[in-house]
XYZ file of C-alpha atoms in Angstrom:
416
model
C 82.414 122.895 82.104
C 79.569 124.246 80.070
C 79.198 121.172 79.040
C 79.242 118.860 81.098
C 75.706 119.312 82.412
C 74.531 118.967 78.793
C 76.878 115.691 77.993
C 75.158 114.186 81.324
C 71.683 114.596 79.541
C 72.659 113.222 76.371
C 74.023 110.490 77.907
C 70.622 109.959 79.880
C 68.704 110.406 76.663
C 71.195 107.998 74.834
C 70.416 105.159 77.930
C 67.089 105.710 77.442
C 66.906 105.184 73.340
C 68.946 102.267 73.931
C 66.691 100.903 76.815
C 63.902 101.589 74.501
C 65.417 99.704 72.136
C 66.042 96.910 73.675
C 62.698 96.603 75.002
C 61.226 97.060 72.022
C 63.311 94.194 70.120
C 62.566 92.212 73.325
C 58.828 92.346 72.407
C 58.924 91.236 68.393
C 61.084 88.145 70.180
C 58.833 87.298 72.933
C 55.720 87.809 70.128
C 57.053 85.821 67.693
C 58.016 82.911 69.895
C 54.311 82.973 71.613
C 53.158 83.311 68.449
C 54.712 83.707 65.356
C 52.022 84.521 62.816
C 50.741 88.253 64.602
C 52.044 91.297 63.861
C 53.448 94.226 66.407
C 54.851 94.131 70.012
C 52.859 91.676 72.318
C 49.751 93.352 74.794
C 48.582 92.418 78.308
C 45.639 90.758 76.673
C 42.712 88.174 78.610
C 44.079 85.680 76.685
C 47.398 86.381 77.699
C 46.939 87.164 81.433
C 45.117 83.334 81.641
C 48.020 81.777 80.056
C 50.677 83.987 82.527
C 48.192 82.751 85.522
C 48.443 79.029 84.481
C 52.343 78.930 83.907
C 52.696 80.455 87.245
C 50.364 78.217 89.360
C 47.344 81.007 89.385
C 44.034 80.339 89.098
C 42.129 80.376 86.161
C 39.447 82.778 88.092
C 41.252 86.363 88.021
C 39.765 87.962 91.489
C 41.499 85.448 93.291
C 44.919 85.703 92.230
C 47.101 86.822 94.533
C 50.126 87.503 92.836
C 50.541 88.124 89.178
C 53.464 87.253 87.243
C 54.231 90.624 83.882
C 58.262 90.543 84.365
C 60.328 90.167 80.933
C 57.520 89.792 78.500
C 58.409 92.940 75.865
C 55.163 95.184 77.793
C 54.254 98.456 76.546
C 51.289 99.394 78.299
C 49.486 98.364 81.427
C 46.093 97.218 80.241
C 43.396 94.775 80.972
C 44.028 94.193 84.934
C 40.519 95.298 85.986
C 39.720 91.642 86.880
C 42.114 91.013 89.124
C 41.072 93.087 92.193
C 42.867 90.900 94.580
C 46.016 91.186 93.260
C 48.190 91.630 96.200
C 52.086 91.516 94.334
C 52.373 92.827 90.716
C 56.032 92.399 89.090
C 55.954 94.423 86.239
C 60.070 94.899 85.744
C 61.909 94.165 82.505
C 59.138 95.512 80.434
C 58.517 98.792 78.003
C 56.292 100.880 79.953
C 56.491 104.344 80.230
C 53.599 105.014 82.339
C 52.435 103.847 85.436
C 48.909 103.244 84.586
C 45.413 100.744 85.011
C 45.955 99.591 88.296
C 42.773 102.065 89.379
C 40.628 98.314 90.127
C 43.632 96.887 92.285
C 42.996 98.369 95.679
C 44.597 95.579 97.220
C 48.093 96.030 95.625
C 50.562 96.204 98.722
C 53.734 95.441 96.930
C 54.123 96.680 93.585
C 57.585 96.306 91.396
C 58.102 97.808 88.080
C 61.951 98.526 88.106
C 64.005 98.431 84.998
C 61.204 99.918 82.439
C 61.325 103.521 80.788
C 58.819 105.251 83.559
C 58.916 108.869 83.778
C 57.106 109.826 86.864
C 55.246 108.284 89.870
C 51.679 108.233 89.226
C 48.148 106.034 88.682
C 48.808 105.061 92.366
C 45.955 106.937 93.616
C 44.052 103.601 94.174
C 46.640 101.950 95.572
C 46.351 103.217 99.005
C 47.097 99.971 100.719
C 50.498 99.925 98.829
C 53.393 99.486 101.106
C 56.453 98.544 98.362
C 57.473 100.408 95.961
C 60.063 99.433 93.536
C 60.928 101.718 90.701
C 64.657 101.432 90.657
C 66.641 101.671 87.039
C 63.969 104.274 85.196
C 64.095 107.734 84.399
C 62.043 109.317 87.174
C 63.545 113.399 88.271
C 61.509 114.211 90.841
C 59.620 112.546 93.579
C 55.738 112.840 93.596
C 52.238 111.431 94.099
C 53.481 109.864 98.048
C 50.564 111.891 99.405
C 48.108 109.017 97.652
C 50.118 106.011 99.415
C 49.806 106.427 103.223
C 50.821 102.959 103.792
C 54.305 102.892 102.003
C 56.984 101.967 104.083
C 59.656 101.105 101.294
C 60.500 103.132 98.721
C 63.210 101.710 96.189
C 64.271 104.475 93.627
C 68.184 104.363 92.672
C 69.550 104.237 89.354
C 67.056 107.529 88.400
C 67.852 110.878 87.519
C 67.355 112.763 90.890
C 69.422 115.505 91.448
C 68.546 118.510 93.789
C 67.029 118.730 97.193
C 64.093 119.720 95.480
C 63.549 116.591 93.594
C 63.270 114.828 97.020
C 60.833 117.319 98.435
C 58.059 114.762 98.064
C 59.495 112.545 100.102
C 58.039 114.549 103.161
C 54.068 113.332 102.110
C 55.637 109.960 103.268
C 56.505 110.464 107.112
C 55.822 106.638 107.308
C 58.580 105.971 105.284
C 61.492 103.448 106.713
C 63.572 102.225 103.842
C 64.340 104.418 101.388
C 66.938 103.425 97.813
C 68.437 106.967 96.445
C 72.041 105.134 95.525
C 73.371 105.844 92.057
C 71.131 108.823 91.120
C 72.656 112.012 90.349
C 72.370 114.056 94.300
C 75.048 116.566 94.446
C 72.841 118.830 96.816
C 73.977 118.914 100.523
C 70.698 120.432 101.056
C 69.201 116.891 100.750
C 70.438 115.571 104.151
C 67.552 118.364 105.680
C 64.993 116.589 103.536
C 66.228 113.335 104.914
C 66.552 114.434 108.624
C 62.738 115.475 108.415
C 61.793 111.735 107.934
C 60.990 110.658 111.451
C 60.998 107.185 110.987
C 63.715 106.167 108.585
C 65.795 103.560 109.029
C 67.517 102.322 106.416
C 69.229 104.594 103.653
C 70.891 103.813 100.455
C 72.616 107.103 99.552
C 75.868 105.788 97.843
C 76.720 106.429 94.647
C 75.999 110.059 94.310
C 78.566 112.487 93.949
C 76.664 114.255 97.370
C 78.514 111.904 99.745
C 82.185 113.267 99.129
C 80.784 116.929 99.574
C 78.619 116.017 103.093
C 81.849 116.358 105.911
C 82.185 113.721 107.843
C 79.645 111.818 105.864
C 78.864 108.864 108.141
C 78.853 110.629 111.159
C 76.818 113.633 109.779
C 74.153 111.031 108.458
C 73.385 109.006 111.865
C 74.092 112.159 113.553
C 70.853 113.942 112.190
C 68.504 110.698 111.147
C 67.967 109.951 114.849
C 66.156 106.709 114.219
C 68.874 105.039 111.308
C 69.538 101.822 111.667
C 71.460 101.176 108.592
C 73.417 103.192 106.170
C 74.755 102.264 102.780
C 76.898 99.279 103.596
C 76.540 98.513 107.153
C 74.162 98.906 110.285
C 74.661 101.875 112.669
C 74.712 99.744 115.965
C 73.980 101.630 119.831
C 77.392 102.022 120.550
C 78.114 104.089 116.807
C 74.893 106.252 117.747
C 76.105 107.536 121.170
C 79.666 108.247 119.775
C 78.145 110.121 116.732
C 75.989 111.736 118.926
C 79.711 112.844 121.512
C 81.099 114.028 118.368
C 77.820 116.101 116.938
C 77.783 117.561 120.412
C 81.184 118.237 120.926
C 81.077 120.003 116.886
C 78.021 122.031 118.097
C 78.846 123.138 121.818
C 82.953 123.116 121.576
C 84.062 124.241 118.233
C 84.870 122.660 114.989
C 87.416 119.760 115.506
C 86.279 119.403 119.167
C 84.022 116.477 117.768
C 86.802 113.460 118.014
C 87.194 113.975 121.074
C 84.189 114.218 122.684
C 83.756 110.888 120.826
C 87.038 109.103 121.598
C 86.155 109.737 125.561
C 82.712 108.133 124.631
C 84.280 105.255 123.283
C 86.603 104.691 126.164
C 83.444 105.299 128.465
C 81.620 101.929 126.533
C 84.549 100.056 126.784
C 84.877 100.541 130.831
C 81.508 100.063 131.022
C 81.320 96.673 129.189
C 84.792 95.420 131.191
C 82.523 96.026 134.792
C 79.697 93.957 133.300
C 82.530 91.245 132.770
C 83.874 91.858 136.246
C 80.242 91.631 138.094
C 79.351 88.401 136.002
C 82.610 86.656 136.818
C 81.995 88.146 140.457
C 78.456 86.626 140.319
C 79.162 83.153 138.680
C 82.620 82.497 141.327
C 80.088 83.725 144.128
C 77.712 81.190 142.980
C 80.337 78.558 142.848
C 81.306 79.137 146.643
C 77.966 78.540 147.656
C 77.334 75.347 146.423
C 80.811 74.313 147.125
C 79.603 75.428 150.859
C 76.649 73.386 150.348
C 77.738 70.695 149.868
C 80.662 70.878 151.875
C 77.817 70.908 154.690
C 75.631 68.068 153.317
C 78.876 65.737 153.798
C 79.753 66.779 157.120
C 75.719 66.382 158.438
C 76.007 62.684 156.836
C 79.424 62.011 158.777
C 81.310 60.810 155.271
C 84.995 62.404 154.793
C 86.224 64.372 152.773
C 87.010 62.990 149.156
C 89.964 62.991 147.367
C 88.319 64.006 144.120
C 86.722 67.228 146.084
C 90.637 67.997 147.437
C 91.936 67.964 143.830
C 89.091 69.861 142.368
C 89.829 72.790 145.839
C 93.364 72.471 144.398
C 92.189 73.683 141.024
C 89.804 76.387 141.672
C 92.913 77.897 143.743
C 95.101 77.665 140.890
C 92.366 79.497 138.792
C 92.643 82.512 141.101
C 94.390 85.812 140.121
C 97.129 85.034 142.661
C 97.451 81.761 142.203
C 97.709 81.491 138.231
C 101.367 81.766 138.352
C 101.755 79.347 140.969
C 99.244 77.032 138.377
C 102.035 77.978 135.825
C 104.590 76.623 137.518
C 103.625 73.464 137.741
C 104.518 71.216 134.990
C 101.671 68.452 133.219
C 103.878 65.298 134.831
C 103.544 67.456 137.878
C 99.451 67.509 138.024
C 99.165 63.947 136.523
C 101.295 62.755 139.416
C 99.354 64.645 142.309
C 95.704 63.241 140.258
C 97.079 59.841 140.506
C 98.299 60.264 144.097
C 94.138 61.465 144.370
C 92.801 58.408 142.690
C 95.015 55.795 144.846
C 94.185 57.592 148.297
C 90.832 56.836 147.090
C 91.245 53.385 146.345
C 92.855 52.755 149.853
C 90.053 54.417 151.359
C 87.480 52.284 149.578
C 89.748 49.187 150.641
C 89.673 49.849 154.115
C 85.896 50.344 154.322
C 85.673 46.913 152.504
C 87.855 45.775 155.409
C 85.904 46.961 158.078
C 82.783 46.031 156.581
C 83.846 42.502 156.397
C 85.497 42.428 160.063
C 82.141 43.387 161.647
C 80.311 41.066 159.705
C 82.523 38.031 160.956
C 82.347 39.223 164.592
C 78.606 39.466 164.678
C 78.649 36.400 163.246
C 80.725 34.316 166.045
C 78.452 36.029 168.947
C 75.431 34.795 168.103
C 74.638 31.637 170.424
C 72.935 28.288 169.522
C 69.126 28.007 169.703
C 68.061 26.020 172.655
C 65.050 24.084 172.200
C 62.445 24.443 174.652
C 58.659 23.182 175.138
C 57.357 25.709 172.990
C 57.106 25.692 169.970
C 56.717 29.194 169.300
C 59.559 29.557 170.538
C 61.747 26.922 168.595
C 60.295 29.045 165.641
C 60.171 32.721 165.944
C 57.291 34.894 163.740
C 59.140 35.099 160.544
C 59.977 38.681 159.742
C 58.475 40.423 156.642
C 60.362 40.241 153.488
C 60.583 44.162 152.764
C 62.713 44.385 156.369
C 66.119 43.244 155.820
C 68.101 41.434 158.767
C 70.936 43.169 160.313
C 73.723 41.007 158.317
C 71.745 41.112 155.086
C 72.468 44.907 155.204
C 76.024 44.013 155.986
C 76.405 41.990 153.377
C 74.409 45.087 150.746
C 77.140 47.528 152.232
C 80.085 44.992 151.694
C 78.709 45.285 147.489
C 77.857 48.301 147.662
C 81.892 49.103 148.505
C 82.928 46.934 145.892
C 80.522 48.500 143.581
C 82.632 51.920 144.400
C 85.988 49.885 143.931
C 84.755 48.701 140.817
C 83.837 51.710 139.732
C 87.094 53.656 140.486
C 89.059 50.960 138.924
């Protein structure tokens, strides 16, 4: 057991040495590719920076570039960036940097991506007060510090480092505005780290998996959600409002009713949530039913006022609505599909007969009006023999009956 921590330290040292060796090898390969005659590792020179800006679609004038890509080049030192004062996003991952330096003139920097390097501590960011995102994963950082110089920092990704105790995380308290924090795959084994995380009032996204402390915290997920009030995402899944209410009920039961009573309170809370959802659904269904009934009543009133009989289609709709009622569901289930088809066909035939009867009535009325008109007697007055013509916009009574008869034919054709 005494050799355990020493073995871990040796493993970390070996990993750092292996990464440094790979970085040096990458430096030699990149240097040989760009300048076969040059000796030594590649450096961030003014010429190199201008070539990289041109390669990534940047500008020849350094001060107007807002992005700078220096990733996977094998550099060992951050330098010669003083002219790039307008840079807002800087990519430095995949190199051999052991320190954060040379960023004093980058006052507009918002996002810094320095993961997969050999950085030992957070430093050199005093002039980057506008920084909001800091990516330092896959380094060798053993303590969080220097965050008091970053008042706008909202996202900190520091996974795969060497953080181990709650004391190593105390620097997080200098950044209460943090909302996204990634501490996964470190060596944190101190349950006191939860107290540090609890003190971050705006912490919404937390990644803590891959640390030994996860197995040491009893009811890990419930404990984190109940103590971190603003948490909306923990590890691999979100924290929904219903889950938060249930977790808070569990925490209350554990604190007020005694250990082991929290699960009972959580079950009661979840049962209350289900009942509330069911009541909401029932209210919605009742509201839709009321809207449908009101619409049908208004339609029936309009038909009655116009003197129109109830159509067979409306009768079929009413029968379907009655079958959809809770009491009529069993009755509707007794009818086979053939019976429903026969009822629909009978309704269509009834509508056809109704339209045919209306058509015959209109034709009979038109013939009776033609037979009752007497022959005109020619008088001595030309005005009596030739009455004044009516405007074309006002159709004669006989024409109206003909148009109605034609409308009846159209209805019959549409029904066919």
